[in-house]
Amino acid sequence: NLWIGSWNKSPILYKIDGKQITRYEFPIGYYLASDNPFDSNIHSDSVLFGSSNSILFFKDDGFLSLPSPKLANPSPYQILNLGKFTYVIFANTSGRKQLHRWNGTNWEVLHCDLEFQNLYQLKQIGNDKLLVTEGNSEIAYILDPNGKLISDFAPSNAPMKVKVNSEKIFLFSDSKLEVRKGDGKLENLLDLYDDTMKSYFGSYLEFIDVYIQNESNLILLLKERNKKPAKKYLFLFHLDTFTLTPHPLSDQLTTDLNLLKFEIDNSGEYWFKIYGNHYSESFLTLNAELTI
């Protein structure tokens, strides 16, 4: 496990190998915010961090900084490591209209024969495909590693957050969750604004976050729409039967918690990110034993 902390705004990385915790200080002059992108996957032995104007690799217990391309704003917006390449959407002031790739030596602009307007999400599908979505367009693209268009599809809303597991794509907005195959074909759609859902819960619900357990089961973090304080729900969503089951931890989430997202670590503990006063952020952790 790798954890990021901060001390007087200077980030610190903690590496936990199950026996001991090792502390690594980031290079001087680098600062991270909670919304800075990072990427790590099972096919890579390194972790990438996006800072204010560069990309950092953490590999072999050390940091390596990549040179920044000549852009008006070289701050990374989305980063993805796929094979021997690093793909980046930069927060360029002229608009996020290009997909850059680091080939190990220099930066190159991926020529996709597509006119991007406002790139939003960048994800990996399988071992050799890219998923690219736009922030203000109801269209998503599946590309090969060289930017060649494989297929495209139209999500039901724009923008939608994206999570990918193996060969399945999960997209969700405030009210809808789409389950798609790796080629973009729609398999299932869950609409929280459906009259049946409202009748059952007594009010409209919205998505906060989605966690992928496996290809057949998701955990959904939901809240009541337009209510303060809003009741929170945690559900197991069984894709094979298309049914919702209350999660054992659901009763632990109180209405006063302003939840942003959640993750489950390797030990099975649940980490809920909370937005507090004065732009502060903290975490609520719940032990996996509570789910038994």
Short mmCIF file of C-alpha atoms in Angstrom, two decimals:
data_model
loop_
_atom_site.label_atom_id
_atom_site.label_comp_id
_atom_site.label_asym_id
_atom_site.label_seq_id
_atom_site.Cartn_x
_atom_site.Cartn_y
_atom_site.Cartn_z
CA ASN A 1 0.00 0.00 0.00
CA LEU A 2 1.09 3.56 -0.73
CA TRP A 3 -0.33 6.48 1.24
CA ILE A 4 0.10 10.21 0.74
CA GLY A 5 0.21 12.60 3.68
CA SER A 6 1.30 16.19 4.07
CA TRP A 7 3.36 18.18 6.54
CA ASN A 8 3.22 21.96 6.18
CA LYS A 9 1.94 21.43 2.63
CA SER A 10 4.98 19.36 1.61
CA PRO A 11 3.73 15.91 0.56
CA ILE A 12 5.10 12.74 2.12
CA LEU A 13 4.66 9.24 0.77
CA TYR A 14 4.33 6.27 3.13
CA LYS A 15 4.99 2.78 1.78
CA ILE A 16 3.47 -0.08 3.77
CA ASP A 17 4.71 -3.57 2.92
CA GLY A 18 2.83 -5.42 5.67
CA LYS A 19 5.78 -5.43 8.07
CA GLN A 20 6.99 -1.87 8.26
CA ILE A 21 6.17 1.67 7.15
CA THR A 22 8.80 3.57 5.15
CA ARG A 23 8.61 7.33 4.72
CA TYR A 24 9.65 9.13 1.52
CA GLU A 25 9.70 12.91 1.16
CA PHE A 26 8.73 14.36 -2.19
CA PRO A 27 11.34 16.50 -3.96
CA ILE A 28 11.52 20.10 -2.75
CA GLY A 29 9.20 22.42 -4.63
CA TYR A 30 6.50 19.88 -5.45
CA TYR A 31 3.04 20.25 -3.98
CA LEU A 32 -0.01 18.04 -4.34
CA ALA A 33 -3.67 18.88 -3.94
CA SER A 34 -6.43 16.37 -3.26
CA ASP A 35 -7.62 16.62 -6.86
CA ASN A 36 -4.19 16.06 -8.43
CA PRO A 37 -4.29 13.00 -10.69
CA PHE A 38 -2.30 9.84 -10.05
CA ASP A 39 -2.20 6.42 -11.62
CA SER A 40 -1.00 2.94 -10.82
CA ASN A 41 -2.09 -0.40 -12.21
CA ILE A 42 -1.22 -4.06 -11.91
CA HIS A 43 0.80 -3.96 -15.11
CA SER A 44 3.14 -1.26 -13.81
CA ASP A 45 5.82 -1.29 -11.11
CA SER A 46 5.62 2.47 -10.63
CA VAL A 47 3.16 5.12 -9.49
CA LEU A 48 2.60 8.41 -11.31
CA PHE A 49 1.65 11.67 -9.60
CA GLY A 50 0.55 14.87 -11.26
CA SER A 51 1.80 18.01 -9.51
CA SER A 52 1.27 21.68 -10.32
CA ASN A 53 3.42 21.62 -13.47
CA SER A 54 4.94 18.18 -13.92
CA ILE A 55 4.59 14.42 -13.57
CA LEU A 56 6.48 12.43 -10.95
CA PHE A 57 7.27 8.72 -11.07
CA PHE A 58 7.77 6.83 -7.82
CA LYS A 59 9.78 3.73 -8.66
CA ASP A 60 12.44 1.65 -6.90
CA ASP A 61 12.04 3.75 -3.73
CA GLY A 62 12.83 7.00 -5.53
CA PHE A 63 11.24 9.85 -7.48
CA LEU A 64 11.77 10.74 -11.12
CA SER A 65 10.38 13.89 -12.72
CA LEU A 66 9.38 14.08 -16.37
CA PRO A 67 10.06 17.26 -18.33
CA SER A 68 6.95 19.27 -19.06
CA PRO A 69 5.76 19.92 -22.61
CA LYS A 70 5.72 23.52 -23.82
CA LEU A 71 2.16 24.44 -22.95
CA ALA A 72 0.59 27.54 -21.43
CA ASN A 73 -0.56 25.39 -18.51
CA PRO A 74 1.44 22.15 -18.15
CA SER A 75 -0.51 20.97 -15.11
CA PRO A 76 -1.69 17.37 -15.65
CA TYR A 77 -5.46 16.93 -15.58
CA GLN A 78 -5.60 13.16 -16.20
CA ILE A 79 -2.73 10.67 -16.40
CA LEU A 80 -2.64 7.01 -17.38
CA ASN A 81 0.15 4.46 -17.68
CA LEU A 82 -0.46 1.84 -20.37
CA GLY A 83 2.35 -0.48 -21.36
CA LYS A 84 5.48 1.50 -22.16
CA PHE A 85 3.60 4.76 -22.63
CA THR A 86 2.26 7.47 -20.30
CA TYR A 87 -0.84 9.27 -21.58
CA VAL A 88 -1.74 12.71 -20.24
CA ILE A 89 -4.53 15.24 -20.63
CA PHE A 90 -3.01 18.58 -19.66
CA ALA A 91 -5.07 21.45 -18.25
CA ASN A 92 -4.02 23.67 -21.15
CA THR A 93 -5.55 27.14 -21.05
CA SER A 94 -6.60 26.78 -24.70
CA GLY A 95 -8.86 23.90 -23.67
CA ARG A 96 -8.32 20.22 -23.13
CA LYS A 97 -8.32 19.34 -26.83
CA GLN A 98 -5.23 17.15 -27.13
CA LEU A 99 -4.03 13.83 -25.78
CA HIS A 100 -0.28 13.75 -25.09
CA ARG A 101 1.91 10.66 -24.83
CA TRP A 102 5.34 10.24 -23.22
CA ASN A 103 7.24 7.55 -25.13
CA GLY A 104 10.17 7.29 -22.72
CA THR A 105 12.18 10.00 -24.46
CA ASN A 106 9.90 12.89 -25.39
CA TRP A 107 6.32 14.09 -25.60
CA GLU A 108 4.17 13.59 -28.67
CA VAL A 109 0.62 14.61 -29.47
CA LEU A 110 -1.56 11.64 -30.27
CA HIS A 111 -3.12 12.16 -33.69
CA CYS A 112 -6.52 10.59 -33.28
CA ASP A 113 -8.30 12.07 -36.33
CA LEU A 114 -10.86 13.31 -33.82
CA GLU A 115 -11.65 16.88 -32.87
CA PHE A 116 -11.74 16.87 -29.09
CA GLN A 117 -13.40 19.85 -27.42
CA ASN A 118 -13.14 19.31 -23.66
CA LEU A 119 -11.42 16.07 -22.64
CA TYR A 120 -12.67 14.83 -19.29
CA GLN A 121 -11.83 11.20 -18.43
CA LEU A 122 -8.97 8.92 -19.46
CA LYS A 123 -9.16 5.24 -18.53
CA GLN A 124 -7.64 1.89 -19.48
CA ILE A 125 -9.71 -0.98 -20.91
CA GLY A 126 -8.02 -4.35 -20.77
CA ASN A 127 -4.34 -4.35 -21.72
CA ASP A 128 -4.42 -2.40 -24.94
CA LYS A 129 -7.26 0.10 -25.18
CA LEU A 130 -7.96 3.68 -24.03
CA LEU A 131 -11.33 5.10 -23.04
CA VAL A 132 -11.66 8.86 -23.56
CA THR A 133 -14.71 10.93 -22.62
CA GLU A 134 -15.51 14.60 -23.03
CA GLY A 135 -16.96 16.93 -20.43
CA ASN A 136 -19.68 18.58 -22.48
CA SER A 137 -20.40 16.03 -25.19
CA GLU A 138 -22.51 12.90 -24.96
CA ILE A 139 -19.94 10.76 -26.73
CA ALA A 140 -17.08 8.52 -25.58
CA TYR A 141 -14.25 7.06 -27.63
CA ILE A 142 -12.37 3.77 -27.41
CA LEU A 143 -8.89 4.07 -28.93
CA ASP A 144 -5.92 1.80 -29.50
CA PRO A 145 -2.53 2.78 -27.95
CA ASN A 146 -1.69 4.88 -31.04
CA GLY A 147 -4.93 6.84 -30.93
CA LYS A 148 -6.76 4.99 -33.69
CA LEU A 149 -10.51 4.94 -33.17
CA ILE A 150 -11.86 1.47 -32.40
CA SER A 151 -15.43 2.41 -31.53
CA ASP A 152 -17.52 5.10 -29.90
CA PHE A 153 -20.75 5.26 -27.93
CA ALA A 154 -23.14 7.81 -26.48
CA PRO A 155 -23.57 7.84 -22.68
CA SER A 156 -26.99 8.86 -21.39
CA ASN A 157 -25.63 11.95 -19.61
CA ALA A 158 -22.64 14.28 -19.90
CA PRO A 159 -20.38 14.39 -18.09
CA MET A 160 -20.31 10.98 -16.41
CA LYS A 161 -17.67 9.60 -14.07
CA VAL A 162 -15.99 6.43 -15.30
CA LYS A 163 -14.62 3.31 -13.62
CA VAL A 164 -13.28 0.27 -15.44
CA ASN A 165 -12.67 -3.31 -14.33
CA SER A 166 -11.19 -5.81 -16.76
CA GLU A 167 -13.47 -5.69 -19.80
CA LYS A 168 -16.43 -3.82 -18.29
CA ILE A 169 -17.06 -0.07 -18.21
CA PHE A 170 -19.13 1.60 -15.50
CA LEU A 171 -20.31 5.19 -16.02
CA PHE A 172 -22.37 7.13 -13.51
CA SER A 173 -23.86 10.59 -13.16
CA ASP A 174 -26.10 11.98 -10.42
CA SER A 175 -28.99 9.72 -11.33
CA LYS A 176 -27.83 7.03 -13.75
CA LEU A 177 -25.43 4.09 -13.78
CA GLU A 178 -24.50 2.46 -17.07
CA VAL A 179 -22.86 -0.96 -17.34
CA ARG A 180 -21.14 -1.46 -20.68
CA LYS A 181 -18.98 -4.10 -22.31
CA GLY A 182 -15.41 -3.35 -23.28
CA ASP A 183 -16.54 -2.35 -26.77
CA GLY A 184 -18.98 0.21 -25.34
CA LYS A 185 -22.16 -1.81 -25.87
CA LEU A 186 -24.75 -1.08 -23.17
CA GLU A 187 -25.62 -4.06 -20.94
CA ASN A 188 -27.63 -2.52 -18.09
CA LEU A 189 -28.92 0.87 -16.96
CA LEU A 190 -29.92 1.77 -13.40
CA ASP A 191 -31.98 4.98 -13.16
CA LEU A 192 -32.39 6.30 -9.62
CA TYR A 193 -35.05 8.76 -10.79
CA ASP A 194 -37.29 5.90 -11.87
CA ASP A 195 -40.74 6.15 -10.26
CA THR A 196 -40.36 2.68 -8.76
CA MET A 197 -37.15 3.73 -6.98
CA LYS A 198 -38.72 6.92 -5.65
CA SER A 199 -41.78 5.02 -4.45
CA TYR A 200 -39.60 2.51 -2.57
CA PHE A 201 -37.25 4.99 -0.89
CA GLY A 202 -39.73 7.83 -0.48
CA SER A 203 -37.47 10.37 -2.20
CA TYR A 204 -35.14 10.70 -5.15
CA LEU A 205 -31.60 9.39 -4.66
CA GLU A 206 -28.32 10.37 -6.29
CA PHE A 207 -24.96 8.68 -6.73
CA ILE A 208 -21.98 9.80 -4.66
CA ASP A 209 -19.59 7.04 -5.67
CA VAL A 210 -19.35 3.52 -7.05
CA TYR A 211 -16.89 0.80 -6.02
CA ILE A 212 -16.23 -2.25 -8.19
CA GLN A 213 -15.95 -5.47 -6.18
CA ASN A 214 -15.83 -7.68 -9.26
CA GLU A 215 -17.53 -7.95 -12.64
CA SER A 216 -20.78 -9.09 -11.04
CA ASN A 217 -21.01 -6.93 -7.92
CA LEU A 218 -20.77 -3.21 -7.19
CA ILE A 219 -21.07 -1.18 -3.99
CA LEU A 220 -23.11 2.00 -4.43
CA LEU A 221 -22.83 5.05 -2.17
CA LEU A 222 -26.03 7.10 -2.50
CA LYS A 223 -27.67 10.11 -0.90
CA GLU A 224 -31.08 11.78 -0.86
CA ARG A 225 -31.44 14.46 -3.51
CA ASN A 226 -31.82 18.14 -2.52
CA LYS A 227 -32.10 17.44 1.21
CA LYS A 228 -29.97 18.90 4.00
CA PRO A 229 -29.11 16.93 5.97
CA ALA A 230 -29.37 14.11 3.44
CA LYS A 231 -29.69 10.46 4.36
CA LYS A 232 -26.88 8.26 3.02
CA TYR A 233 -27.20 4.74 1.70
CA LEU A 234 -24.69 1.98 0.97
CA PHE A 235 -25.94 -0.82 -1.28
CA LEU A 236 -24.64 -4.01 -2.82
CA PHE A 237 -25.66 -4.04 -6.48
CA HIS A 238 -25.80 -7.52 -7.98
CA LEU A 239 -25.45 -7.18 -11.74
CA ASP A 240 -26.45 -10.77 -12.56
CA THR A 241 -29.84 -10.36 -10.91
CA PHE A 242 -30.03 -6.54 -11.16
CA THR A 243 -30.98 -6.25 -7.50
CA LEU A 244 -30.02 -3.92 -4.65
CA THR A 245 -29.24 -5.23 -1.15
CA PRO A 246 -28.56 -2.98 1.87
CA HIS A 247 -24.88 -3.07 2.84
CA PRO A 248 -24.10 -4.00 6.48
CA LEU A 249 -22.27 -0.66 6.94
CA SER A 250 -25.14 1.47 5.65
CA ASP A 251 -26.43 2.27 9.16
CA GLN A 252 -23.00 3.60 10.14
CA LEU A 253 -23.32 6.54 7.72
CA THR A 254 -25.05 9.45 9.43
CA THR A 255 -26.87 12.29 7.70
CA ASP A 256 -24.35 14.94 8.86
CA LEU A 257 -21.46 13.36 6.90
CA ASN A 258 -20.68 15.27 3.71
CA LEU A 259 -19.31 12.27 1.83
CA LEU A 260 -17.32 12.72 -1.38
CA LYS A 261 -16.14 9.19 -2.28
CA PHE A 262 -14.98 5.93 -0.75
CA GLU A 263 -12.46 3.15 -1.29
CA ILE A 264 -11.73 -0.27 0.20
CA ASP A 265 -8.08 -1.00 0.98
CA ASN A 266 -6.25 -4.33 0.77
CA SER A 267 -7.16 -5.21 4.35
CA GLY A 268 -10.87 -4.72 3.66
CA GLU A 269 -11.26 -1.46 5.57
CA TYR A 270 -13.62 1.14 4.16
CA TRP A 271 -12.30 4.70 3.72
CA PHE A 272 -14.90 7.45 3.28
CA LYS A 273 -13.63 10.85 2.18
CA ILE A 274 -15.44 13.70 3.94
CA TYR A 275 -15.60 17.36 2.93
CA GLY A 276 -15.51 19.62 5.98
CA ASN A 277 -15.55 23.32 6.82
CA HIS A 278 -13.05 25.78 5.32
CA TYR A 279 -12.32 23.43 2.40
CA SER A 280 -10.83 20.81 4.71
CA GLU A 281 -10.99 17.09 3.94
CA SER A 282 -10.77 14.08 6.22
CA PHE A 283 -11.49 10.36 6.24
CA LEU A 284 -13.86 8.10 8.12
CA THR A 285 -12.61 4.51 8.32
CA LEU A 286 -14.85 1.57 9.09
CA ASN A 287 -13.42 -1.84 9.92
CA ALA A 288 -14.33 -4.74 7.67
CA GLU A 289 -15.37 -6.77 10.74
CA LEU A 290 -18.45 -4.57 10.99
CA THR A 291 -19.69 -6.12 7.75
CA ILE A 292 -19.82 -9.64 9.22
#
